[in-house]
Structures are given as structure tokens and as C-alpha cells.
PDB file of C-alpha atoms in Angstrom:
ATOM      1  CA  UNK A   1      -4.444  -3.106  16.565  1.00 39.00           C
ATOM      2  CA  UNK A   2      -5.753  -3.641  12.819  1.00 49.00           C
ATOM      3  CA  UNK A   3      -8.802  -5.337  12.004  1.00 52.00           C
ATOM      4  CA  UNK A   4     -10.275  -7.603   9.846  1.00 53.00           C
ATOM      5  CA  UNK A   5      -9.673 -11.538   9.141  1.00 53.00           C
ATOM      6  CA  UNK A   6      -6.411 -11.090   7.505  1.00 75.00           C
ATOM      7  CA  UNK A   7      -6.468 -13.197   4.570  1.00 84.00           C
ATOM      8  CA  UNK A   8      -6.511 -12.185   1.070  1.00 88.00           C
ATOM      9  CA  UNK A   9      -7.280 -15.234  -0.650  1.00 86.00           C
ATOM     10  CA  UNK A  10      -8.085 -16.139  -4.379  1.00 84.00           C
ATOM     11  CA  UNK A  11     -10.358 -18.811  -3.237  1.00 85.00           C
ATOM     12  CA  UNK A  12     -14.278 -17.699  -2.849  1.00 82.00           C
ATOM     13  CA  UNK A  13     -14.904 -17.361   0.639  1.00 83.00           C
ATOM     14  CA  UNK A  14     -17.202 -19.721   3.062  1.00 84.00           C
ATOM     15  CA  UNK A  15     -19.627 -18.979   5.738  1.00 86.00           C
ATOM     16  CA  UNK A  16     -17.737 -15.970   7.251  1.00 87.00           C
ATOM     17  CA  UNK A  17     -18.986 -13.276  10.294  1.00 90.00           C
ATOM     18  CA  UNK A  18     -18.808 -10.147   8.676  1.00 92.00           C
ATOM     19  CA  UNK A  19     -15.709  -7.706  10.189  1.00 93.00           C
ATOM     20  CA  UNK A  20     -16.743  -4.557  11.815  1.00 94.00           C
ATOM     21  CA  UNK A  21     -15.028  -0.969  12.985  1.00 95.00           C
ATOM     22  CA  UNK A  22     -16.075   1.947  14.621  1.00 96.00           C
ATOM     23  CA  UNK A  23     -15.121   5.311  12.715  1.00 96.00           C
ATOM     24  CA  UNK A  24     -15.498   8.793  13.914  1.00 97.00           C
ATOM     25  CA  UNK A  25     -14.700  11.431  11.776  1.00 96.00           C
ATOM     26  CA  UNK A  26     -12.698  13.537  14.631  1.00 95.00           C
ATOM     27  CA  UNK A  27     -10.003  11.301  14.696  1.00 95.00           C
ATOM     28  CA  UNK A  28     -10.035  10.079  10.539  1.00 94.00           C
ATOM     29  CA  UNK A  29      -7.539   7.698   9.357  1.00 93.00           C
ATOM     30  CA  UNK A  30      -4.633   9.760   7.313  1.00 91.00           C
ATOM     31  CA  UNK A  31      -4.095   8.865   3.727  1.00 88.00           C
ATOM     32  CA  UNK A  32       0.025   7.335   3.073  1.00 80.00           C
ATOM     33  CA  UNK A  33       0.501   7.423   7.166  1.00 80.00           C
ATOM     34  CA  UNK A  34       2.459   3.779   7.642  1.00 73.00           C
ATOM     35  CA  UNK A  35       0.904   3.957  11.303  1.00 73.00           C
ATOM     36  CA  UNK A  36      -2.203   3.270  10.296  1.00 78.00           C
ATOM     37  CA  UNK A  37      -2.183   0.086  10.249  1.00 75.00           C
ATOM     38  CA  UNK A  38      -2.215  -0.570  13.806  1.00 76.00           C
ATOM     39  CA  UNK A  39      -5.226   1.306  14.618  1.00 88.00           C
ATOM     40  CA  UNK A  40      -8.759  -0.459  14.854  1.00 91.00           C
ATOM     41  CA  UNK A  41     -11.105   1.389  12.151  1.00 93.00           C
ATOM     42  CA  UNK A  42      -8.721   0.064   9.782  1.00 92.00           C
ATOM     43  CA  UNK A  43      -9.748  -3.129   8.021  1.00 93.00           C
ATOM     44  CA  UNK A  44      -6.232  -5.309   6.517  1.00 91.00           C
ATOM     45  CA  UNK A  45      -7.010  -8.435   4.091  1.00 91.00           C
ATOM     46  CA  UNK A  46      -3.264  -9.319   3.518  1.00 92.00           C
ATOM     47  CA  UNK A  47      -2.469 -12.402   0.824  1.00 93.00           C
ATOM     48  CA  UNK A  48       0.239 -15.226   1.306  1.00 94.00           C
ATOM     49  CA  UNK A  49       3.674 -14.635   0.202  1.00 96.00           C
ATOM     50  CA  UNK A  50       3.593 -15.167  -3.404  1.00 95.00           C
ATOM     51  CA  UNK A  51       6.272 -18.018  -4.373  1.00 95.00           C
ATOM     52  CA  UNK A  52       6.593 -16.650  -7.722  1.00 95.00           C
ATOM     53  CA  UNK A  53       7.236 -13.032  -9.125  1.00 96.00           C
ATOM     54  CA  UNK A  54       4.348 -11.269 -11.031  1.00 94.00           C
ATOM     55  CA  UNK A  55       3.188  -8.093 -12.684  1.00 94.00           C
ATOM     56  CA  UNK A  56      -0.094  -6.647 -11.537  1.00 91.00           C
ATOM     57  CA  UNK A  57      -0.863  -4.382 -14.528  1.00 90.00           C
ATOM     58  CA  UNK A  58      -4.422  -3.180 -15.510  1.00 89.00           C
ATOM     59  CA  UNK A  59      -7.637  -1.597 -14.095  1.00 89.00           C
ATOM     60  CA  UNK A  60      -7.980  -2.476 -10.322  1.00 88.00           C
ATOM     61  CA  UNK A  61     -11.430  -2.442  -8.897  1.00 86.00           C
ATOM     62  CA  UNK A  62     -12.661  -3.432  -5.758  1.00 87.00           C
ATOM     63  CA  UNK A  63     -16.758  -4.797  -4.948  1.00 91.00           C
ATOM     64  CA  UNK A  64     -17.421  -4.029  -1.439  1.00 93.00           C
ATOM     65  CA  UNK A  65     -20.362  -5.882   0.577  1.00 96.00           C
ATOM     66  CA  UNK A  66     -21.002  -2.898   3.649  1.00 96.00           C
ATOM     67  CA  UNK A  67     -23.214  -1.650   5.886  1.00 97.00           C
ATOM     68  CA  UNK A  68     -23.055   1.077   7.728  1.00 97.00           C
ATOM     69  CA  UNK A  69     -25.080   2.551  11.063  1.00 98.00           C
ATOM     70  CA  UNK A  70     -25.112   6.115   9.282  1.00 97.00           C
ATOM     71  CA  UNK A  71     -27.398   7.177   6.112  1.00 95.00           C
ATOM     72  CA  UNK A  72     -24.205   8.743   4.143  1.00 94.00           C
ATOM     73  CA  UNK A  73     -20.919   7.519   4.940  1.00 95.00           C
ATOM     74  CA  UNK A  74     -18.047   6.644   2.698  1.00 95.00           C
ATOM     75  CA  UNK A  75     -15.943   3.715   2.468  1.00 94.00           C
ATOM     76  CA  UNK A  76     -12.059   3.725   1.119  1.00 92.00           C
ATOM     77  CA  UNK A  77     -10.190   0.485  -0.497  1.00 90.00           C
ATOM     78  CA  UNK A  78      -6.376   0.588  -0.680  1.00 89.00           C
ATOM     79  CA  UNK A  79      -3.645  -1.653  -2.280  1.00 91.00           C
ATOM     80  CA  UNK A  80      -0.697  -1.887  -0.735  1.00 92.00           C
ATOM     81  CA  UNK A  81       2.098  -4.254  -2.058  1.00 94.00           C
ATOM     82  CA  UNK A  82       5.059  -5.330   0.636  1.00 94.00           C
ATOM     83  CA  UNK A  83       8.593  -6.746  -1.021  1.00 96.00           C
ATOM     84  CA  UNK A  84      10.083 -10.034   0.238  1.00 97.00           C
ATOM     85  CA  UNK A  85      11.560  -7.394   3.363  1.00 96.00           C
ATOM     86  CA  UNK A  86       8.141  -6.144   4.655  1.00 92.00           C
ATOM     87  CA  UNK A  87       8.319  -2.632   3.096  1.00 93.00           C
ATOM     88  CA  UNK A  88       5.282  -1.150   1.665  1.00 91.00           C
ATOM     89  CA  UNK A  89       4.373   1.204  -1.181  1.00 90.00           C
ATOM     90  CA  UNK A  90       0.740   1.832  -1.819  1.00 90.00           C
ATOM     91  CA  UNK A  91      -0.123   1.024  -5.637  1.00 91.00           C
ATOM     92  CA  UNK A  92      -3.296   2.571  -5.271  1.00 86.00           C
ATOM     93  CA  UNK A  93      -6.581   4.297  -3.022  1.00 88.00           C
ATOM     94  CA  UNK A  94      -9.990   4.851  -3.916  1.00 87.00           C
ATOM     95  CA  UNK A  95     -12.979   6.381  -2.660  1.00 89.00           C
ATOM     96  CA  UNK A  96     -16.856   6.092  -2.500  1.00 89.00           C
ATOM     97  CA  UNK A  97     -19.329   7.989  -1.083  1.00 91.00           C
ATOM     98  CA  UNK A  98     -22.045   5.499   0.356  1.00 92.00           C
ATOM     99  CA  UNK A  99     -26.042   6.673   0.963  1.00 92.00           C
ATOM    100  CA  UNK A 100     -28.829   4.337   2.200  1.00 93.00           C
ATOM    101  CA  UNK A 101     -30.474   2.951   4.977  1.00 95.00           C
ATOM    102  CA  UNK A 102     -28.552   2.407   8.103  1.00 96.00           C
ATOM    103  CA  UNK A 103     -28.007  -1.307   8.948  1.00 96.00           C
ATOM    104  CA  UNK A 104     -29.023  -2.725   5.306  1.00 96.00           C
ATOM    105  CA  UNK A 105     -26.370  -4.065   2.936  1.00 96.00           C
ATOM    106  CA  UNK A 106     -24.911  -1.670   0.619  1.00 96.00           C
ATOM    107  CA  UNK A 107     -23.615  -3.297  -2.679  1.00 95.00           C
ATOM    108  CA  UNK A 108     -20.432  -0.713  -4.009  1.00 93.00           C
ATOM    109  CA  UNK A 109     -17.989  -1.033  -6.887  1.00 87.00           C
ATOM    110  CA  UNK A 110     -15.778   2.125  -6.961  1.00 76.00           C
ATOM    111  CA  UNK A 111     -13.626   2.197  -9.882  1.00 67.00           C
ATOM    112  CA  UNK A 112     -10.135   2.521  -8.709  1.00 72.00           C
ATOM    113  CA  UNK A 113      -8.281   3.383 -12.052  1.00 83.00           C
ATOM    114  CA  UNK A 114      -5.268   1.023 -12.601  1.00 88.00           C
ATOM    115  CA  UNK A 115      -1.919   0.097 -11.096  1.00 88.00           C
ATOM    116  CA  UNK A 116       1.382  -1.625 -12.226  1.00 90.00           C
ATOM    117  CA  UNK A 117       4.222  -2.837 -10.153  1.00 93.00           C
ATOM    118  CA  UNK A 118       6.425  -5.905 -10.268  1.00 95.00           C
ATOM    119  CA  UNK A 119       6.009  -8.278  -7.398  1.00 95.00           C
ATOM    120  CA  UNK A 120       8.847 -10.419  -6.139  1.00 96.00           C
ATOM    121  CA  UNK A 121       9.228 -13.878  -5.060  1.00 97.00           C
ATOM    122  CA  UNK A 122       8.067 -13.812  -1.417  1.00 97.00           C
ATOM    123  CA  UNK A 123       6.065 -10.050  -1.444  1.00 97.00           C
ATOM    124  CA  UNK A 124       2.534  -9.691  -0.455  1.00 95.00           C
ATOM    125  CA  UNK A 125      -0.662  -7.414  -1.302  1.00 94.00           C
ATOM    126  CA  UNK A 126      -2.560  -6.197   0.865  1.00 92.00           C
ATOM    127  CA  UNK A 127      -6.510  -4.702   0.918  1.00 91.00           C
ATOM    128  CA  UNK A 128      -7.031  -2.345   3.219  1.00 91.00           C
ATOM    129  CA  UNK A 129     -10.675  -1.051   4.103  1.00 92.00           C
ATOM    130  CA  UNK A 130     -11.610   2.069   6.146  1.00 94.00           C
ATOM    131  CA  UNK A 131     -14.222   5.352   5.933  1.00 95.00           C
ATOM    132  CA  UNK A 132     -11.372   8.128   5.650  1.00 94.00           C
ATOM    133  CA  UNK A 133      -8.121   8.787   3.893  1.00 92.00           C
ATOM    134  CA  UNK A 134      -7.714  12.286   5.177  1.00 93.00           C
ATOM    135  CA  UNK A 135      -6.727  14.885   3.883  1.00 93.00           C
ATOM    136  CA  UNK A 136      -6.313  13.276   0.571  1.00 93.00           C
ATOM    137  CA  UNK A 137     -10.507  13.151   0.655  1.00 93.00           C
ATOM    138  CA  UNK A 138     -12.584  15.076   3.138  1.00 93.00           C
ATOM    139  CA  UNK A 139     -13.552  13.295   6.080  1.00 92.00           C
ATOM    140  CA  UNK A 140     -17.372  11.801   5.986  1.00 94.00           C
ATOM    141  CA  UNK A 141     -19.721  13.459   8.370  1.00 94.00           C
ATOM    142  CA  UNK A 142     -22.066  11.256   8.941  1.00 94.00           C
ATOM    143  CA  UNK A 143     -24.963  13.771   8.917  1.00 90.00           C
ATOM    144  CA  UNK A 144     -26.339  15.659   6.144  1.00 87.00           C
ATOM    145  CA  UNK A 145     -23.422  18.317   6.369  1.00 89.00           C
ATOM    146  CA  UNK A 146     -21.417  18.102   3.350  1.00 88.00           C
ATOM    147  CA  UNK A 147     -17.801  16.138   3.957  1.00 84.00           C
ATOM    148  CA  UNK A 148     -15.468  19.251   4.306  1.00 85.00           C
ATOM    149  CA  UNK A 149     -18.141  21.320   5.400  1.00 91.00           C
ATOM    150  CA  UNK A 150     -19.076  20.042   8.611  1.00 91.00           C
ATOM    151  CA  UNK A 151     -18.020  22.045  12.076  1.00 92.00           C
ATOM    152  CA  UNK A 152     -16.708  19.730  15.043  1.00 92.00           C
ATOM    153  CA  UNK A 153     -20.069  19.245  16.760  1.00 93.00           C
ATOM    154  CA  UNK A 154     -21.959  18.753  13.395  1.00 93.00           C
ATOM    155  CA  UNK A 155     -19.572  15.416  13.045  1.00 95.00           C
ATOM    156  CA  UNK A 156     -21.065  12.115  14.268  1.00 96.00           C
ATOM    157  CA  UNK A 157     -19.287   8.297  15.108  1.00 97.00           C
ATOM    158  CA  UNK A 158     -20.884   5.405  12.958  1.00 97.00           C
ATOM    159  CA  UNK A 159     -20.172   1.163  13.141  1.00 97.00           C
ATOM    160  CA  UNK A 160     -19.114   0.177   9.571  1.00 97.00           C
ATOM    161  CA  UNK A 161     -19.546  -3.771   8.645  1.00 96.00           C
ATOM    162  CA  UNK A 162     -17.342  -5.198   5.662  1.00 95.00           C
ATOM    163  CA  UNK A 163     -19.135  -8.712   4.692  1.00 94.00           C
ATOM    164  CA  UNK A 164     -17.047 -11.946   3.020  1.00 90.00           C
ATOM    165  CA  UNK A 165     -19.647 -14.601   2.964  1.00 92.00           C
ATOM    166  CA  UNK A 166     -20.605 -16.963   0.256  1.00 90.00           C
ATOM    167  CA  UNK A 167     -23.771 -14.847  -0.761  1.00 93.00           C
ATOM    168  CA  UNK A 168     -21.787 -11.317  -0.146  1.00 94.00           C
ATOM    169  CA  UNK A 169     -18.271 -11.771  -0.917  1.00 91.00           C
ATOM    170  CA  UNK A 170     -16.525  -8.714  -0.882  1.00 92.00           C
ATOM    171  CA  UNK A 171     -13.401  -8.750  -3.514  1.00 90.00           C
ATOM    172  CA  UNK A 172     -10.530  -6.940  -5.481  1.00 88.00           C
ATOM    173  CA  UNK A 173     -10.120  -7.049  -8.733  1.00 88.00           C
ATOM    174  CA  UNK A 174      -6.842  -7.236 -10.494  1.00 89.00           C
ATOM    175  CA  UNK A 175      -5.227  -8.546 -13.250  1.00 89.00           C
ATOM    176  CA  UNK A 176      -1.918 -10.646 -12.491  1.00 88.00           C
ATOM    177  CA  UNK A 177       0.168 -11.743 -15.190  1.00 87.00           C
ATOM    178  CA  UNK A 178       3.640 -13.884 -14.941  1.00 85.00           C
ATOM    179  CA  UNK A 179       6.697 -12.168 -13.947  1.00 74.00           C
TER     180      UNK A 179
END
């Protein structure tokens, strides 16, 4: 099953383990597929229902705390909203290729471009966090082979680690205004 703490909270986080998945590129996480979201290199941060309606309306961007156990990987951030009834629309997906030394803390702040939708009394939002939204982006090889590029054998597993501590809190940002 998913991943990841589960809570998508406004409040700044506490002393928190870090979460952790396992991608490998053979089998890469498909961009839009509602299935996803039951398998375990998928990370899901999903808020409270919200008691009041809102618009979310603006520039969305996302600051990611991650390691990884490969040199070049990349990491993906997606916003999904849910209605009062549990259906899902994604609002938007992003993308960023990660390089640097395997194990050490990676600070990244992909610019995600911006979303609006109206969410209803008792919908959610949801951050998800993974290494592939395939085919929309080529999946990451983990080896200096090009994403895209890479044959079968020149693709390689890696551990990815998403950290949501006090001095590494990974975040979303969005602007919510009254609805």
C-alpha cells in the first residue's frame, strides 16, 4: 500500500523519521493512473477535510528535503484535490531532475506553475511524492544514461528518503483564499 505519514498539515512539523521508498525504473509509477496510490514507491501527505470551502488560486511550489542512494535521480510532487465524495482530479505535477552525492540531503524547489480549483466543504488535498510519472516524463535511470535513453539492463533500483523534521521540513506551497 501507499507510503508516507499521511498528514498534510499547516502546522510546522516536529521531530519526525524521515519516509522512505524503493523505486526502480522497470516498473515506474504512471502519470494520471488512479491505481497508483496503492503501490509503495508512492509517497501520500493527505490534509484534513477542510470545514470550509476555498479557492486555491496562484503559483504552487513545492520545497522538497530528499536523499537519494543514486547520484542522478529525479523526484515528482503532485496535487491532487478529492471532493466531499472521495473523487480525485489532479490540479497539478511537477518534475525535477536531482544530482549529488548518494545518501546526503538534497535541498529542491521545482517550480510547479500554478493551479485553481474550488474546494468544497469537506474535500481534501493531497501531496503526493514519487521518482516517475511515466510516460508523461521519461523514467530516471539511475546511471549516467540519459532518462529515455537508457536500455533495460542499463536501468538501476535506488532507496529515495523524503525528510519532515523541524530542521528539514519538506512543504507545498499554495495560496488559499476564502471560498
Amino acid at each position: 500500500g501507499r507510503t508516507g505519514d499521511g498528514a498534510l498539515a499547516a502546522e510546522p512539523p516536529g521531530e519526525e523519521p524521515a519516509d522512505g521508498f524503493g523505486y526502480d525504473p522497470r516498473d515506474p509509477v504512471l502519470a494520471d493512473d488512479p491505481a497508483s496510490e496503492c503501490r509503495h514507491d508512492l509517497l501520500c501527505y493527505t490534509s484534513e477535510r477542510f470545514r470550509e470551502p476555498f479557492h486555491l488560486g496562484g503559483p504552487v511550489g513545492a520545497l522538497l528535503f530528499a536523499a537519494s542512494s543514486a547520484a542522478v535521480t529525479d523526484f515528482t510532487a503532485t496535487l491532487v484535490a478529492f471532493d466531499a465524495n472521495g473523487a480525485g482530479h489532479t490540479l497539478w505535477q511537477g518534475v525535477l531532475c536531482s544530482r549529488g552525492e548518494p545518501g546526503r540531503t538534497r535541498r529542491l524547489e521545482p517550480e510547479l506553475g500554478a493551479a485553481c480549483a474550488r474546494i468544497g466543504a469537506g474535500g481534501r488535498l493531497r501531496h503526493e511524492v514519487s521518482s516517475s510519472a511515466f510516460p508523461r516524463w521519461d523514467r530516471p535511470s539511475h546511471t549516467d544514461v540519459e532518462p529515455g535513453a537508457a536500455a533495460e539492463h542499463e536501468l538501476a533500483p535506488a532507496h529515495q528518503g523524503v525528510f519532515h523534521d523541524r530542521e528539514r521540513a519538506s512543504r507545498l506551497r499554495l495560496w488559499l483564499l476564502p471560498g
